[in-house]
Coordinates of N, CA and C in Angstrom, one line a residue:
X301 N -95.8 -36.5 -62.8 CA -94.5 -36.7 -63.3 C -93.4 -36.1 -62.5
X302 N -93.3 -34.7 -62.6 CA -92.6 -34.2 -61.2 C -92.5 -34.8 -59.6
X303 N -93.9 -35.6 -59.7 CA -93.5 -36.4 -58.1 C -92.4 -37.5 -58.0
X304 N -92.9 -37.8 -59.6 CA -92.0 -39.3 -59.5 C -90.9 -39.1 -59.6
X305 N -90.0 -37.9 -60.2 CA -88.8 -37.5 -60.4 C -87.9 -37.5 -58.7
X306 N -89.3 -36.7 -58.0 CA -89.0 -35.8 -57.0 C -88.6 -36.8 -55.8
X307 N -89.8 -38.2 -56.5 CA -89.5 -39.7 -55.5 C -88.1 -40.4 -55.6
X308 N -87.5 -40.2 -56.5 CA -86.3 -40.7 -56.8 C -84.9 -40.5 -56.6
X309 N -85.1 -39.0 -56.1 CA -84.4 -38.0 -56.1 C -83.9 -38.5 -54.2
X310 N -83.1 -38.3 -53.6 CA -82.9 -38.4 -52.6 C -82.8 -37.7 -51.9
X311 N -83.0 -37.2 -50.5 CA -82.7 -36.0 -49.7 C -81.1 -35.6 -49.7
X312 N -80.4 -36.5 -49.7 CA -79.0 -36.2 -49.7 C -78.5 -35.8 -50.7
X313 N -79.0 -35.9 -52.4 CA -78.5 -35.2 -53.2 C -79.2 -34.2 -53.6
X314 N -80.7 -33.5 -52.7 CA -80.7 -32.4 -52.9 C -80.0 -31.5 -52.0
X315 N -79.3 -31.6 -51.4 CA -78.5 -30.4 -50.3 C -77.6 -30.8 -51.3
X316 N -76.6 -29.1 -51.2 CA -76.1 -28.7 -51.8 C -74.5 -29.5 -51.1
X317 N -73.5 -29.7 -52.5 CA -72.4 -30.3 -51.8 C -71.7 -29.5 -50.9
X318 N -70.8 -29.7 -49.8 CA -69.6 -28.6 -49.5 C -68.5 -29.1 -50.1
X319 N -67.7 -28.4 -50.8 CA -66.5 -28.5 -51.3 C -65.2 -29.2 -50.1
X320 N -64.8 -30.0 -50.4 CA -63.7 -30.7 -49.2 C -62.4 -29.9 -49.0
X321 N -62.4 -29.5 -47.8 CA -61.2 -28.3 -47.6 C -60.1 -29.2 -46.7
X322 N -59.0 -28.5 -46.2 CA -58.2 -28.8 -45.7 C -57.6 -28.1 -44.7
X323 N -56.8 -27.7 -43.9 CA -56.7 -26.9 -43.0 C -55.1 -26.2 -43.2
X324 N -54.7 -25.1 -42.7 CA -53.6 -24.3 -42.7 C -53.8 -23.9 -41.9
X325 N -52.0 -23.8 -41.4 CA -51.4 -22.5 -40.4 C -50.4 -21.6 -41.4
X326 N -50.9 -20.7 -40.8 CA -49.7 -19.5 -41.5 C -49.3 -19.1 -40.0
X327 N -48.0 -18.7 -40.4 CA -47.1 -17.9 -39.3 C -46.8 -16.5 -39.8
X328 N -46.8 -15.7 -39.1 CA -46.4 -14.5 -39.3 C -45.5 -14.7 -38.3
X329 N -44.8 -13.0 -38.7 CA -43.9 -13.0 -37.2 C -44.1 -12.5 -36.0
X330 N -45.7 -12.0 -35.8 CA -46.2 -11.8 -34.5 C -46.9 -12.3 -34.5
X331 N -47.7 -13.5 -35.1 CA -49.0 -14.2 -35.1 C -49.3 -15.2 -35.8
X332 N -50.3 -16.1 -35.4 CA -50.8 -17.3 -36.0 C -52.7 -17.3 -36.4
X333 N -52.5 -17.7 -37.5 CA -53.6 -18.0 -37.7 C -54.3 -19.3 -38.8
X334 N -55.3 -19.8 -38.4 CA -55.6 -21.1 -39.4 C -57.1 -20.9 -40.4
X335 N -56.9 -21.3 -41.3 CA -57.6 -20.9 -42.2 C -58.5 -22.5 -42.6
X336 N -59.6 -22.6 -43.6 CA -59.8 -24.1 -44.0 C -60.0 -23.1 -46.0
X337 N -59.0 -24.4 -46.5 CA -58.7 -24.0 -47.5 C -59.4 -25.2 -48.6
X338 N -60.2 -24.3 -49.5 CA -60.8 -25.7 -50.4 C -59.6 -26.4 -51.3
X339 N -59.7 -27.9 -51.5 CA -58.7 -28.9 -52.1 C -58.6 -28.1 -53.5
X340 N -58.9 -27.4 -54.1 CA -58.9 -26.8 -56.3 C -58.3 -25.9 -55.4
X341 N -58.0 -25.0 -54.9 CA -57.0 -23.7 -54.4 C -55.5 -23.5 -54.6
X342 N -55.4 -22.6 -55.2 CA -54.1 -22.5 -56.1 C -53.5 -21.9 -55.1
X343 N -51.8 -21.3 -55.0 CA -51.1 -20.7 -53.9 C -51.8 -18.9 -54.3
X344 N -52.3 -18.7 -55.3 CA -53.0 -16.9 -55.0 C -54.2 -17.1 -54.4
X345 N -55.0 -18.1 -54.4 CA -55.8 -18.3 -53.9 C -55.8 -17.9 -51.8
X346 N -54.9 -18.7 -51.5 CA -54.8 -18.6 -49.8 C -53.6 -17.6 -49.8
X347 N -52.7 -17.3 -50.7 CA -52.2 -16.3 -50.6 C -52.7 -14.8 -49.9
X348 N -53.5 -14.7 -51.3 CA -54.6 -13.3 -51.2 C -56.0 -13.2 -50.0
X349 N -55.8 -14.2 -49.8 CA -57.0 -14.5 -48.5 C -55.9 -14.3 -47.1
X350 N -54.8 -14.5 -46.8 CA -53.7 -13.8 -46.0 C -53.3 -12.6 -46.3
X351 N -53.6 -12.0 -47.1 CA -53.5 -10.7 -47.3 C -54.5 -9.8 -47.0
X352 N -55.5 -10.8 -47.4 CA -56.9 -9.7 -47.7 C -57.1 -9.4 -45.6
X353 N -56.8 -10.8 -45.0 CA -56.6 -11.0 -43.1 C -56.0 -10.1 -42.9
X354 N -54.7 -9.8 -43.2 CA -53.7 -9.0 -42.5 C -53.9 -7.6 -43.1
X355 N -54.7 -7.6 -44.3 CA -55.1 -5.7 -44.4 C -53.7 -5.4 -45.2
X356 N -53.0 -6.1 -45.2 CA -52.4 -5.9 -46.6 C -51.9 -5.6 -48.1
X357 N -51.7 -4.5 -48.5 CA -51.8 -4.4 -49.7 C -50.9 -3.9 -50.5
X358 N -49.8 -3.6 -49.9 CA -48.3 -3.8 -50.8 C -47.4 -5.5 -50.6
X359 N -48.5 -6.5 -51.0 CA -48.3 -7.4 -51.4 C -46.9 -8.6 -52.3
X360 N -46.5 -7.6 -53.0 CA -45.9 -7.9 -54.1 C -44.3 -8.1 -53.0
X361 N -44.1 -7.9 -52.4 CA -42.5 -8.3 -51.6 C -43.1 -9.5 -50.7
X362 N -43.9 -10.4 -50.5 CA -44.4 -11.4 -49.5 C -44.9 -12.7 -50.5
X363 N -44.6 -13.5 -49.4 CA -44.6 -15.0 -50.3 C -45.0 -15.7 -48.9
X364 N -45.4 -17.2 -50.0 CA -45.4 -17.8 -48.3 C -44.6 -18.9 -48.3
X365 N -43.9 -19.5 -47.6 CA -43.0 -19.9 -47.4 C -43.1 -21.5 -46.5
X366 N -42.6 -23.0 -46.9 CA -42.7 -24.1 -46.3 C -41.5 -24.7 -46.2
X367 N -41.5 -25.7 -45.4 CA -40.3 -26.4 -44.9 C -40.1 -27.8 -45.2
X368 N -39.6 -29.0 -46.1 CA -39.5 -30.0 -46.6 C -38.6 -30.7 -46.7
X369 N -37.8 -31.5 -45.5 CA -37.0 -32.2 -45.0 C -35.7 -31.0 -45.1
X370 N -35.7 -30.3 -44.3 CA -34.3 -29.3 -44.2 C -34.5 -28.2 -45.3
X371 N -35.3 -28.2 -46.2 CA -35.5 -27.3 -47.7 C -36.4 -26.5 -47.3
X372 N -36.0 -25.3 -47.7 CA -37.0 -24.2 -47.8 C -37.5 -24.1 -49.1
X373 N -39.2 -24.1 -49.5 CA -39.8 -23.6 -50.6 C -40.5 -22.6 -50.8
X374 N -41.0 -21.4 -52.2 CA -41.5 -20.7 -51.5 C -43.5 -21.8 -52.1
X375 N -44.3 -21.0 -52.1 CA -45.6 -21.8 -52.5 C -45.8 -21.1 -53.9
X376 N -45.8 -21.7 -54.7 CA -46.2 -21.0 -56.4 C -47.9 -20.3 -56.6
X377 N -47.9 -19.5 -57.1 CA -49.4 -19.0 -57.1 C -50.3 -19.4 -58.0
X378 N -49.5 -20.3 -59.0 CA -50.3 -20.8 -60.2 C -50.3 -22.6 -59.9
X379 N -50.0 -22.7 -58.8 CA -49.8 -24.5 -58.6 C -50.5 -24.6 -57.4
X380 N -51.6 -25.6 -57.0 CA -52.2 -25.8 -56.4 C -51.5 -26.3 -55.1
X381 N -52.6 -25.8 -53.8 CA -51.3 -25.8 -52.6 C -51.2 -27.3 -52.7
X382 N -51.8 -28.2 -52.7 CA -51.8 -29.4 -52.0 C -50.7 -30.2 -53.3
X383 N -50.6 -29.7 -54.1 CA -49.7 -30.2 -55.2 C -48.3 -30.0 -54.6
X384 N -47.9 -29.1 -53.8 CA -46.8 -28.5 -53.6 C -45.9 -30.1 -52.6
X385 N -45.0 -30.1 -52.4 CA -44.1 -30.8 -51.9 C -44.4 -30.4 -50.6
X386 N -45.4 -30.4 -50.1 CA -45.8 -29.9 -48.6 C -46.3 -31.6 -47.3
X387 N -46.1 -30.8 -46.3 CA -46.5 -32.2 -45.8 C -48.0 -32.3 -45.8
X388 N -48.6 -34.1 -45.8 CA -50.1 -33.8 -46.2 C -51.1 -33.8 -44.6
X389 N -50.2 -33.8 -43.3 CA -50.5 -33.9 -42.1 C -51.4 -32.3 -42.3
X390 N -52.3 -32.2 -41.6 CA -53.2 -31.2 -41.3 C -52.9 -30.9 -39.8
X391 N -52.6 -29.3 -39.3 CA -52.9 -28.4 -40.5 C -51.1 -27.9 -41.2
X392 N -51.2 -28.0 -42.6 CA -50.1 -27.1 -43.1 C -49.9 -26.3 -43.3
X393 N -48.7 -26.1 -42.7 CA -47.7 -25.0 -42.1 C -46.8 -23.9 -43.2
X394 N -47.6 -22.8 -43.3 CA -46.7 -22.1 -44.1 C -46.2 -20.7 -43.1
X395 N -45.2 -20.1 -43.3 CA -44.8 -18.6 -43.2 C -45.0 -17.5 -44.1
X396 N -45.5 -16.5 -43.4 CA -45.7 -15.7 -44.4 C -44.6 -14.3 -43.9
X397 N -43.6 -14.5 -44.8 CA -42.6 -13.7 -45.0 C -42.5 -13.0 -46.0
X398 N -41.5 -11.6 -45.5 CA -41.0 -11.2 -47.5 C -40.1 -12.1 -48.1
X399 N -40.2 -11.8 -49.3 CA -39.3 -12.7 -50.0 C -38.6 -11.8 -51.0
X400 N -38.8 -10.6 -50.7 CA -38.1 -9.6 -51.4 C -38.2 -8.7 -50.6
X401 N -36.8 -7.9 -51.1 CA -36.6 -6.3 -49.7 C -36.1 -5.5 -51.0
X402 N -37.1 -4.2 -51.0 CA -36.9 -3.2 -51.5 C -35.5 -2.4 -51.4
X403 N -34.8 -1.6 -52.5 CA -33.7 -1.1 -51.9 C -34.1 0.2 -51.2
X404 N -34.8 0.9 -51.3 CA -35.0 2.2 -50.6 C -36.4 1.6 -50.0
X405 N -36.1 1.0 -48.6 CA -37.1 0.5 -47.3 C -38.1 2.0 -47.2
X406 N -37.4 3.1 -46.8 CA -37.9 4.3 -46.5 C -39.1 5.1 -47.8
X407 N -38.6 4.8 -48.9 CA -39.7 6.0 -49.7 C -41.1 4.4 -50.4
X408 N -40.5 3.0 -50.1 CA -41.1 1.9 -50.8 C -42.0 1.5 -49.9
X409 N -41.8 1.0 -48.8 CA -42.4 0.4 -47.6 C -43.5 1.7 -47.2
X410 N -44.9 2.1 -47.8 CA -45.5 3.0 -47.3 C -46.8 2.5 -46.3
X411 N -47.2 1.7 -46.4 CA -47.9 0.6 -45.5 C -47.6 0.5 -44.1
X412 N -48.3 0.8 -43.1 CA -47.6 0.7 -41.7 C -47.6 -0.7 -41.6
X413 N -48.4 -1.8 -42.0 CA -48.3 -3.1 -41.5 C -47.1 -3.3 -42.3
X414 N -46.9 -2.9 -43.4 CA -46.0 -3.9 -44.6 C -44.3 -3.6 -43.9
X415 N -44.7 -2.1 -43.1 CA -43.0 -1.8 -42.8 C -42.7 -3.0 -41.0
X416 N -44.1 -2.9 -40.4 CA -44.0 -3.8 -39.4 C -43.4 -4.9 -39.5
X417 N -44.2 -5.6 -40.3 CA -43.8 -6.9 -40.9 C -42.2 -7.0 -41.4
X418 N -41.6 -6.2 -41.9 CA -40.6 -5.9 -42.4 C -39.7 -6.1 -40.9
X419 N -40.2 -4.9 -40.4 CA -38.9 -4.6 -38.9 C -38.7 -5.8 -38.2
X420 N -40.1 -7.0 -38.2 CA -39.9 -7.5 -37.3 C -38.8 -8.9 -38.0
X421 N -39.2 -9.2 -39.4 CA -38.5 -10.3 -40.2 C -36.9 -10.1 -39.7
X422 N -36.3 -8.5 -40.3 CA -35.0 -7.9 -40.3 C -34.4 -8.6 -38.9
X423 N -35.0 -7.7 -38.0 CA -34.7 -7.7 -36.4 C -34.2 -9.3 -36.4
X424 N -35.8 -10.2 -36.2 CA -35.2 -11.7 -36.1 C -34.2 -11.9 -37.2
X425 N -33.7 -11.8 -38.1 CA -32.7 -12.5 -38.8 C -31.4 -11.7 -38.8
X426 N -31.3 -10.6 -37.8 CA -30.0 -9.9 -36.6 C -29.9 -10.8 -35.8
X427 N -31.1 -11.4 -35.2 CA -31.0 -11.4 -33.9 C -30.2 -13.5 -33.9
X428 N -31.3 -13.9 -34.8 CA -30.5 -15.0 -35.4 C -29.1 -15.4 -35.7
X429 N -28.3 -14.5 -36.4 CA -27.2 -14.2 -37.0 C -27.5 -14.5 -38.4
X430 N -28.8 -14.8 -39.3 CA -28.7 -14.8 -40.5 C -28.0 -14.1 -41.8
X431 N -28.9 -12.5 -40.8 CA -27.8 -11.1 -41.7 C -27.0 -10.6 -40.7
X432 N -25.8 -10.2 -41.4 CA -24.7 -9.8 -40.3 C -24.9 -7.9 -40.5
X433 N -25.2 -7.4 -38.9 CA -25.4 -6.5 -38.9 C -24.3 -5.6 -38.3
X434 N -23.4 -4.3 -38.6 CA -22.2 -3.8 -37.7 C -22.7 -3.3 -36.6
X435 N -21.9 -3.7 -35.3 CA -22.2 -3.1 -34.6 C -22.8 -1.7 -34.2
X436 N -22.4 -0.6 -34.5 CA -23.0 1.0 -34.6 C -24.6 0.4 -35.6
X437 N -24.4 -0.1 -36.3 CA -25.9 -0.3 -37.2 C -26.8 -0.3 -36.0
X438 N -26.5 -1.7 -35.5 CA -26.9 -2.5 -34.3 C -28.0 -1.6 -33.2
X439 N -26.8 -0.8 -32.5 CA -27.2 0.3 -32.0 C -28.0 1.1 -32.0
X440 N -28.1 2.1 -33.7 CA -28.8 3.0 -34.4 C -30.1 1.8 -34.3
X441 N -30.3 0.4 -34.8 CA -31.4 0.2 -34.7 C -32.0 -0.4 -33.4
X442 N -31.6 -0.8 -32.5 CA -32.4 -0.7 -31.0 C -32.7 0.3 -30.4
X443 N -32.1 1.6 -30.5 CA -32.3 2.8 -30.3 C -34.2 3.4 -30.9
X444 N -33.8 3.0 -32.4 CA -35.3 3.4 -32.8 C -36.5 2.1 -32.5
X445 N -36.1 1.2 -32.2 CA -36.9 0.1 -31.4 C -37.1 0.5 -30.2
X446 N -36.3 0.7 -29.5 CA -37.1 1.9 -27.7 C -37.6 2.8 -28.3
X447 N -37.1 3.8 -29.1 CA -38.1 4.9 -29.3 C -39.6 5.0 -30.1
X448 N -39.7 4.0 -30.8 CA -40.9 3.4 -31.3 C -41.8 3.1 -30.3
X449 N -41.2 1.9 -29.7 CA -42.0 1.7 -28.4 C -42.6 2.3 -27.5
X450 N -41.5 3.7 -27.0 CA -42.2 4.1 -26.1 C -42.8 5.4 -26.9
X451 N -42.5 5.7 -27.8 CA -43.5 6.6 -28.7 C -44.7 5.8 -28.5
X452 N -45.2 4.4 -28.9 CA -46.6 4.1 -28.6 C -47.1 3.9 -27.6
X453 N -46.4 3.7 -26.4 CA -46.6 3.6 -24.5 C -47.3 4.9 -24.8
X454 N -46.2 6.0 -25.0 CA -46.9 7.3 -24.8 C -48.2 7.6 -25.0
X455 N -48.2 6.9 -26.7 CA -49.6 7.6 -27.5 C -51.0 7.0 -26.9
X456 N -51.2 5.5 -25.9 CA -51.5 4.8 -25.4 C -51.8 5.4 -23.5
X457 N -51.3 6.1 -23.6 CA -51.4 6.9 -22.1 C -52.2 8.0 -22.4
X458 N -51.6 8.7 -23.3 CA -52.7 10.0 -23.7 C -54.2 9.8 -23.9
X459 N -54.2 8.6 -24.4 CA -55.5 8.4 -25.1 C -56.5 8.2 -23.7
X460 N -55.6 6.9 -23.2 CA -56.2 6.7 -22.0 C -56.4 7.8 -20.9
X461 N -56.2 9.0 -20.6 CA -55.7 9.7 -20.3 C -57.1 10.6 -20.3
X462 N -57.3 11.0 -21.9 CA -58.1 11.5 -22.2 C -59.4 11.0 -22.4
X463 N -59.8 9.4 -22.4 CA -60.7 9.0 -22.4 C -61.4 9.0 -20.7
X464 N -60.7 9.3 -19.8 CA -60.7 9.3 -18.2 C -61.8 10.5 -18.3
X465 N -61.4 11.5 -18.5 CA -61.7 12.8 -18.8 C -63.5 12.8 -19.0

C-alpha cells in the first residue's frame, strides 16, 4: 500500500518547495548591499534583516526609503514590500536613511554606527544644500570631521605599530 502511494507520488513533489524571492538593493550612505527577499515579506520583515546586517540597534529613527516617478516614499512595516508603489524591475532599490533626528544627537545617538550613519546623512544634505547650515556651524563641523579622521589614522598607526613589535 505504501508503495503504491509512494508510486504516485513524484520526485518533484517530494523536495521541498523554495519560497519565490525577489531581489533588493539597499543603499546606505557608505554602502551597498543586495539581499533576496521572499514575495509574503512585509517592510519589518527586510527592514529588520538590514538592521540585523548593519549591527544596528537604535533602530527606531531609520526607515527605508524609495523613489516613484519624482516621489519620495518611505516603505510601511505592516504592507508587504512588493505591494508598495515600488518599481517591479529587479533588483529594488531602497535607501536606508533616518527618517527621524533626535533633538539632543549627543546624549540619544549612543550607537557608534547609529551616530555614523547620522554624520554621514547630515554632512551629505550640507553638502547638497538640502539643510542650510551657517557658516561658523560649517566650520565647527569640518573641523571635527579632520579631527575624527585623523584621530582614526592615528589609532590605525599605533595598532600597526604595535603589531610590528
Amino acid at each position: 500500500m505504501a508503495g503504491a502511494v509512494a508510486s504516485r507520488m513524484s520526485f518533484s513533489s517530494l523536495k521541498r518547495k523554495q519560497p519565490k524571492t525577489f531581489t533588493v538593493r539597499i543603499v546606505t550612505m557608505d554602502a551597498e548591499m543586495e539581499f533576496n527577499c521572499e514575495m509574503k515579506w512585509k517592510g519589518k520583515d527586510l527592514f529588520d534583516l538590514v538592521c540585523r546586517t548593519l549591527g544596528l540597534r537604535e533602530t527606531w529613527f531609520f526607515g527605508l526609503q524609495y523613489t516613484i516617478k519624482d516621489t519620495v516614499a518611505w516603505l510601511k512595516m505592516d504592507k508587504k514590500v512588493l505591494d508598495h508603489d515600488v518599481s517591479k524591475e529587479e533588483p529594488v532599490t531602497f535607501h536606508f536613511l533616518a527618517k527621524f533626528y533626535p533633538e539632543n544627537a549627543e546624549e540619544e545617538l549612543v550607537q557608534e554606527i547609529t551616530q555614523h550613519l547620522f554624520f554621514l546623512q547630515v554632512k551629505k544634505q550640507i553638502l547638497d544644500e538640502k539643510i542650510y547650515c551657517p557658516p561658523e556651524a560649517s566650520v565647527l563641523l569640518a573641523s571635527y570631521a579632520v579631527q575624527a579622521k585623523l584621530t582614526l589614522q592615528s589609532a590605525k598607526s599605533r595598532v600597526a605599530f604595535f603589531e610590528e613589535l
